[in-house]
Amino acid sequence: MIDIEKYLYKQVKSILSDWDDQSIYAISFCVESNEAKEYGGYSNVTDFVISYNTEADCEEADELSEGRWNYAFWRQNEHPIIDTYEKNQGAQILFEWYKENGIKNIGYEDENCYDADFKYIGKGPVGHYELLTIVSNVARSLQEELFLKNKFGKSIPIIVHGLEYAWYDIQATRNANPNGEADLFFKAMSKLGMV
């Protein structure tokens, strides 16, 4: 049986251990689906990459600004954990895990996933929400053991997200930061009308 959470935890922790920039103020766990990506006969599959942003990268933008918290403004120094384009080991393990857990129709997304006010209520394409949940749990484990605080001497939020900051990204980020590490992020998202 594949323990994908344990696998991802080990991969992520190994990369984070190599980071030494003391001006990191936020870490990105980007879980994103893309209709152009294909793997194993499926399209619209989900990848997982990690990166970070520093005070210099955001040019010391206001703490509640979009320039500080919107991933589109970040340096994009991504480290792939699950890369379906390159077909890395993480992608292979993910698809084996999908199969073991009976997750089928990977990448399919129901078009009827908006409420009466046209607010998105779906969970992304099949396979996306499942991976997002696991990634959020990995982040939570790192925060609970105070890995980042011990390494950098300060609390650093882990933002679990896609490119749109859907409702489930906000939920995943809340789960990932059990000690209030992401409070400033949520305050900024509220100011920007995202939550």
mmCIF file of N, CA and C in Angstrom, residues 35-92:
data_model
loop_
_atom_site.group_PDB
_atom_site.id
_atom_site.type_symbol
_atom_site.label_atom_id
_atom_site.label_comp_id
_atom_site.label_asym_id
_atom_site.label_seq_id
_atom_site.Cartn_x
_atom_site.Cartn_y
_atom_site.Cartn_z
ATOM 1 N N GLU A 35 -5.297 21.829 -17.910
ATOM 2 C CA GLU A 35 -5.914 21.062 -18.999
ATOM 3 C C GLU A 35 -4.911 20.616 -20.052
ATOM 4 N N ALA A 36 -3.797 21.307 -20.158
ATOM 5 C CA ALA A 36 -2.790 20.971 -21.169
ATOM 6 C C ALA A 36 -1.896 19.806 -20.738
ATOM 7 N N LYS A 37 -1.940 19.450 -19.465
ATOM 8 C CA LYS A 37 -1.059 18.389 -18.985
ATOM 9 C C LYS A 37 -1.741 17.034 -19.094
ATOM 10 N N GLU A 38 -0.967 16.065 -19.536
ATOM 11 C CA GLU A 38 -1.463 14.700 -19.680
ATOM 12 C C GLU A 38 -0.510 13.738 -18.994
ATOM 13 N N TYR A 39 -1.092 12.671 -18.466
ATOM 14 C CA TYR A 39 -0.289 11.634 -17.843
ATOM 15 C C TYR A 39 -1.092 10.341 -17.856
ATOM 16 N N GLY A 40 -0.492 9.279 -18.325
ATOM 17 C CA GLY A 40 -1.128 7.967 -18.312
ATOM 18 C C GLY A 40 -2.471 7.918 -19.009
ATOM 19 N N GLY A 41 -2.628 8.706 -20.062
ATOM 20 C CA GLY A 41 -3.886 8.717 -20.790
ATOM 21 C C GLY A 41 -4.929 9.671 -20.227
ATOM 22 N N TYR A 42 -4.604 10.377 -19.174
ATOM 23 C CA TYR A 42 -5.518 11.353 -18.572
ATOM 24 C C TYR A 42 -5.029 12.763 -18.872
ATOM 25 N N SER A 43 -5.965 13.692 -18.995
ATOM 26 C CA SER A 43 -5.598 15.100 -19.154
ATOM 27 C C SER A 43 -6.167 15.898 -17.986
ATOM 28 N N ASN A 44 -5.749 17.148 -17.870
ATOM 29 C CA ASN A 44 -6.164 18.032 -16.786
ATOM 30 C C ASN A 44 -5.725 17.462 -15.435
ATOM 31 N N VAL A 45 -4.498 16.999 -15.399
ATOM 32 C CA VAL A 45 -3.976 16.364 -14.186
ATOM 33 C C VAL A 45 -3.301 17.402 -13.275
ATOM 34 N N THR A 46 -3.083 16.994 -12.043
ATOM 35 C CA THR A 46 -2.597 17.898 -11.009
ATOM 36 C C THR A 46 -1.127 17.679 -10.709
ATOM 37 N N ASP A 47 -0.396 18.787 -10.587
ATOM 38 C CA ASP A 47 1.007 18.783 -10.194
ATOM 39 C C ASP A 47 1.138 19.421 -8.813
ATOM 40 N N PHE A 48 2.293 19.227 -8.197
ATOM 41 C CA PHE A 48 2.580 19.826 -6.898
ATOM 42 C C PHE A 48 4.021 20.311 -6.900
ATOM 43 N N VAL A 49 4.196 21.628 -6.694
ATOM 44 C CA VAL A 49 5.523 22.234 -6.619
ATOM 45 C C VAL A 49 5.595 23.101 -5.362
ATOM 46 N N ILE A 50 6.808 23.281 -4.853
ATOM 47 C CA ILE A 50 6.973 24.168 -3.706
ATOM 48 C C ILE A 50 7.945 25.284 -4.076
ATOM 49 N N SER A 51 7.754 26.414 -3.440
ATOM 50 C CA SER A 51 8.641 27.557 -3.630
ATOM 51 C C SER A 51 8.469 28.490 -2.438
ATOM 52 N N TYR A 52 9.109 29.630 -2.512
ATOM 53 C CA TYR A 52 8.997 30.598 -1.431
ATOM 54 C C TYR A 52 9.129 32.002 -1.993
ATOM 55 N N ASN A 53 8.806 32.977 -1.154
ATOM 56 C CA ASN A 53 9.024 34.370 -1.511
ATOM 57 C C ASN A 53 9.751 35.053 -0.370
ATOM 58 N N THR A 54 10.539 36.069 -0.718
ATOM 59 C CA THR A 54 11.325 36.796 0.274
ATOM 60 C C THR A 54 10.896 38.261 0.309
ATOM 61 N N GLU A 55 11.350 38.947 1.326
ATOM 62 C CA GLU A 55 11.070 40.378 1.447
ATOM 63 C C GLU A 55 11.602 41.123 0.224
ATOM 64 N N ALA A 56 12.775 40.763 -0.256
ATOM 65 C CA ALA A 56 13.337 41.429 -1.435
ATOM 66 C C ALA A 56 12.490 41.148 -2.678
ATOM 67 N N ASP A 57 11.966 39.932 -2.792
ATOM 68 C CA ASP A 57 11.150 39.574 -3.954
ATOM 69 C C ASP A 57 9.899 40.432 -4.054
ATOM 70 N N CYS A 58 9.299 40.734 -2.922
ATOM 71 C CA CYS A 58 8.060 41.528 -2.952
ATOM 72 C C CYS A 58 8.355 43.008 -2.754
ATOM 73 N N GLU A 59 9.643 43.347 -2.781
ATOM 74 C CA GLU A 59 10.080 44.730 -2.627
ATOM 75 C C GLU A 59 9.469 45.356 -1.383
ATOM 76 N N GLU A 60 9.394 44.523 -0.343
ATOM 77 C CA GLU A 60 8.865 44.950 0.952
ATOM 78 C C GLU A 60 7.491 45.601 0.839
ATOM 79 N N ALA A 61 6.648 44.997 0.008
ATOM 80 C CA ALA A 61 5.275 45.471 -0.170
ATOM 81 C C ALA A 61 4.532 45.455 1.158
ATOM 82 N N ASP A 62 3.502 46.268 1.246
ATOM 83 C CA ASP A 62 2.668 46.332 2.444
ATOM 84 C C ASP A 62 2.244 44.917 2.842
ATOM 85 N N GLU A 63 2.176 44.673 4.140
ATOM 86 C CA GLU A 63 1.907 43.309 4.623
ATOM 87 C C GLU A 63 0.543 42.764 4.232
ATOM 88 N N LEU A 64 -0.381 43.619 3.816
ATOM 89 C CA LEU A 64 -1.701 43.147 3.398
ATOM 90 C C LEU A 64 -1.916 43.295 1.890
ATOM 91 N N SER A 65 -0.863 43.539 1.145
ATOM 92 C CA SER A 65 -0.994 43.812 -0.288
ATOM 93 C C SER A 65 -1.043 42.547 -1.132
ATOM 94 N N GLU A 66 -1.613 42.720 -2.302
ATOM 95 C CA GLU A 66 -1.650 41.633 -3.276
ATOM 96 C C GLU A 66 -0.235 41.285 -3.733
ATOM 97 N N GLY A 67 0.618 42.290 -3.830
ATOM 98 C CA GLY A 67 2.000 42.068 -4.246
ATOM 99 C C GLY A 67 2.765 41.143 -3.319
ATOM 100 N N ARG A 68 2.354 41.072 -2.080
ATOM 101 C CA ARG A 68 3.003 40.192 -1.109
ATOM 102 C C ARG A 68 2.413 38.779 -1.136
ATOM 103 N N TRP A 69 1.105 38.646 -1.372
ATOM 104 C CA TRP A 69 0.449 37.353 -1.174
ATOM 105 C C TRP A 69 -0.038 36.659 -2.439
ATOM 106 N N ASN A 70 -0.159 37.366 -3.544
ATOM 107 C CA ASN A 70 -0.624 36.728 -4.776
ATOM 108 C C ASN A 70 0.555 36.012 -5.438
ATOM 109 N N TYR A 71 0.422 34.726 -5.622
ATOM 110 C CA TYR A 71 1.504 33.909 -6.173
ATOM 111 C C TYR A 71 1.976 34.408 -7.536
ATOM 112 N N ALA A 72 1.119 35.055 -8.280
ATOM 113 C CA ALA A 72 1.500 35.579 -9.598
ATOM 114 C C ALA A 72 2.648 36.587 -9.502
ATOM 115 N N PHE A 73 2.810 37.210 -8.339
ATOM 116 C CA PHE A 73 3.872 38.193 -8.140
ATOM 117 C C PHE A 73 5.148 37.580 -7.553
ATOM 118 N N TRP A 74 5.118 36.317 -7.249
ATOM 119 C CA TRP A 74 6.270 35.670 -6.607
ATOM 120 C C TRP A 74 7.361 35.354 -7.611
ATOM 121 N N ARG A 75 8.515 34.955 -7.120
ATOM 122 C CA ARG A 75 9.681 34.710 -7.967
ATOM 123 C C ARG A 75 9.557 33.445 -8.828
ATOM 124 N N GLN A 76 8.664 32.536 -8.490
ATOM 125 C CA GLN A 76 8.415 31.309 -9.278
ATOM 126 C C GLN A 76 9.645 30.395 -9.358
ATOM 127 N N ASN A 77 10.342 30.261 -8.267
ATOM 128 C CA ASN A 77 11.498 29.358 -8.202
ATOM 129 C C ASN A 77 11.034 27.972 -7.751
ATOM 130 N N GLU A 78 10.246 27.340 -8.578
ATOM 131 C CA GLU A 78 9.538 26.129 -8.197
ATOM 132 C C GLU A 78 10.426 24.884 -8.164
ATOM 133 N N HIS A 79 10.170 24.079 -7.142
ATOM 134 C CA HIS A 79 10.810 22.774 -7.003
ATOM 135 C C HIS A 79 9.718 21.720 -7.160
ATOM 136 N N PRO A 80 9.730 20.969 -8.266
ATOM 137 C CA PRO A 80 8.653 20.007 -8.501
ATOM 138 C C PRO A 80 8.733 18.797 -7.566
ATOM 139 N N ILE A 81 7.600 18.472 -6.989
ATOM 140 C CA ILE A 81 7.464 17.258 -6.184
ATOM 141 C C ILE A 81 6.703 16.222 -7.009
ATOM 142 N N ILE A 82 5.594 16.652 -7.601
ATOM 143 C CA ILE A 82 4.829 15.828 -8.543
ATOM 144 C C ILE A 82 4.773 16.614 -9.839
ATOM 145 N N ASP A 83 5.412 16.077 -10.859
ATOM 146 C CA ASP A 83 5.502 16.769 -12.143
ATOM 147 C C ASP A 83 5.060 15.820 -13.242
ATOM 148 N N THR A 84 3.812 15.986 -13.705
ATOM 149 C CA THR A 84 3.282 15.075 -14.725
ATOM 150 C C THR A 84 3.854 15.381 -16.106
ATOM 151 N N TYR A 85 4.360 16.596 -16.298
ATOM 152 C CA TYR A 85 4.979 16.937 -17.584
ATOM 153 C C TYR A 85 6.297 16.181 -17.743
ATOM 154 N N GLU A 86 7.106 16.208 -16.705
ATOM 155 C CA GLU A 86 8.387 15.505 -16.726
ATOM 156 C C GLU A 86 8.241 14.031 -16.364
ATOM 157 N N LYS A 87 7.043 13.673 -15.903
ATOM 158 C CA LYS A 87 6.747 12.293 -15.512
ATOM 159 C C LYS A 87 7.739 11.787 -14.462
ATOM 160 N N ASN A 88 7.896 12.580 -13.396
ATOM 161 C CA ASN A 88 8.850 12.214 -12.354
ATOM 162 C C ASN A 88 8.285 11.122 -11.438
ATOM 163 N N GLN A 89 9.084 10.687 -10.494
ATOM 164 C CA GLN A 89 8.683 9.611 -9.590
ATOM 165 C C GLN A 89 7.433 9.980 -8.809
ATOM 166 N N GLY A 90 7.305 11.253 -8.422
ATOM 167 C CA GLY A 90 6.128 11.699 -7.686
ATOM 168 C C GLY A 90 4.851 11.484 -8.479
ATOM 169 N N ALA A 91 4.884 11.770 -9.774
ATOM 170 C CA ALA A 91 3.706 11.563 -10.628
ATOM 171 C C ALA A 91 3.348 10.082 -10.695
ATOM 172 N N GLN A 92 4.348 9.244 -10.829
ATOM 173 C CA GLN A 92 4.108 7.801 -10.881
ATOM 174 C C GLN A 92 3.470 7.319 -9.578
#
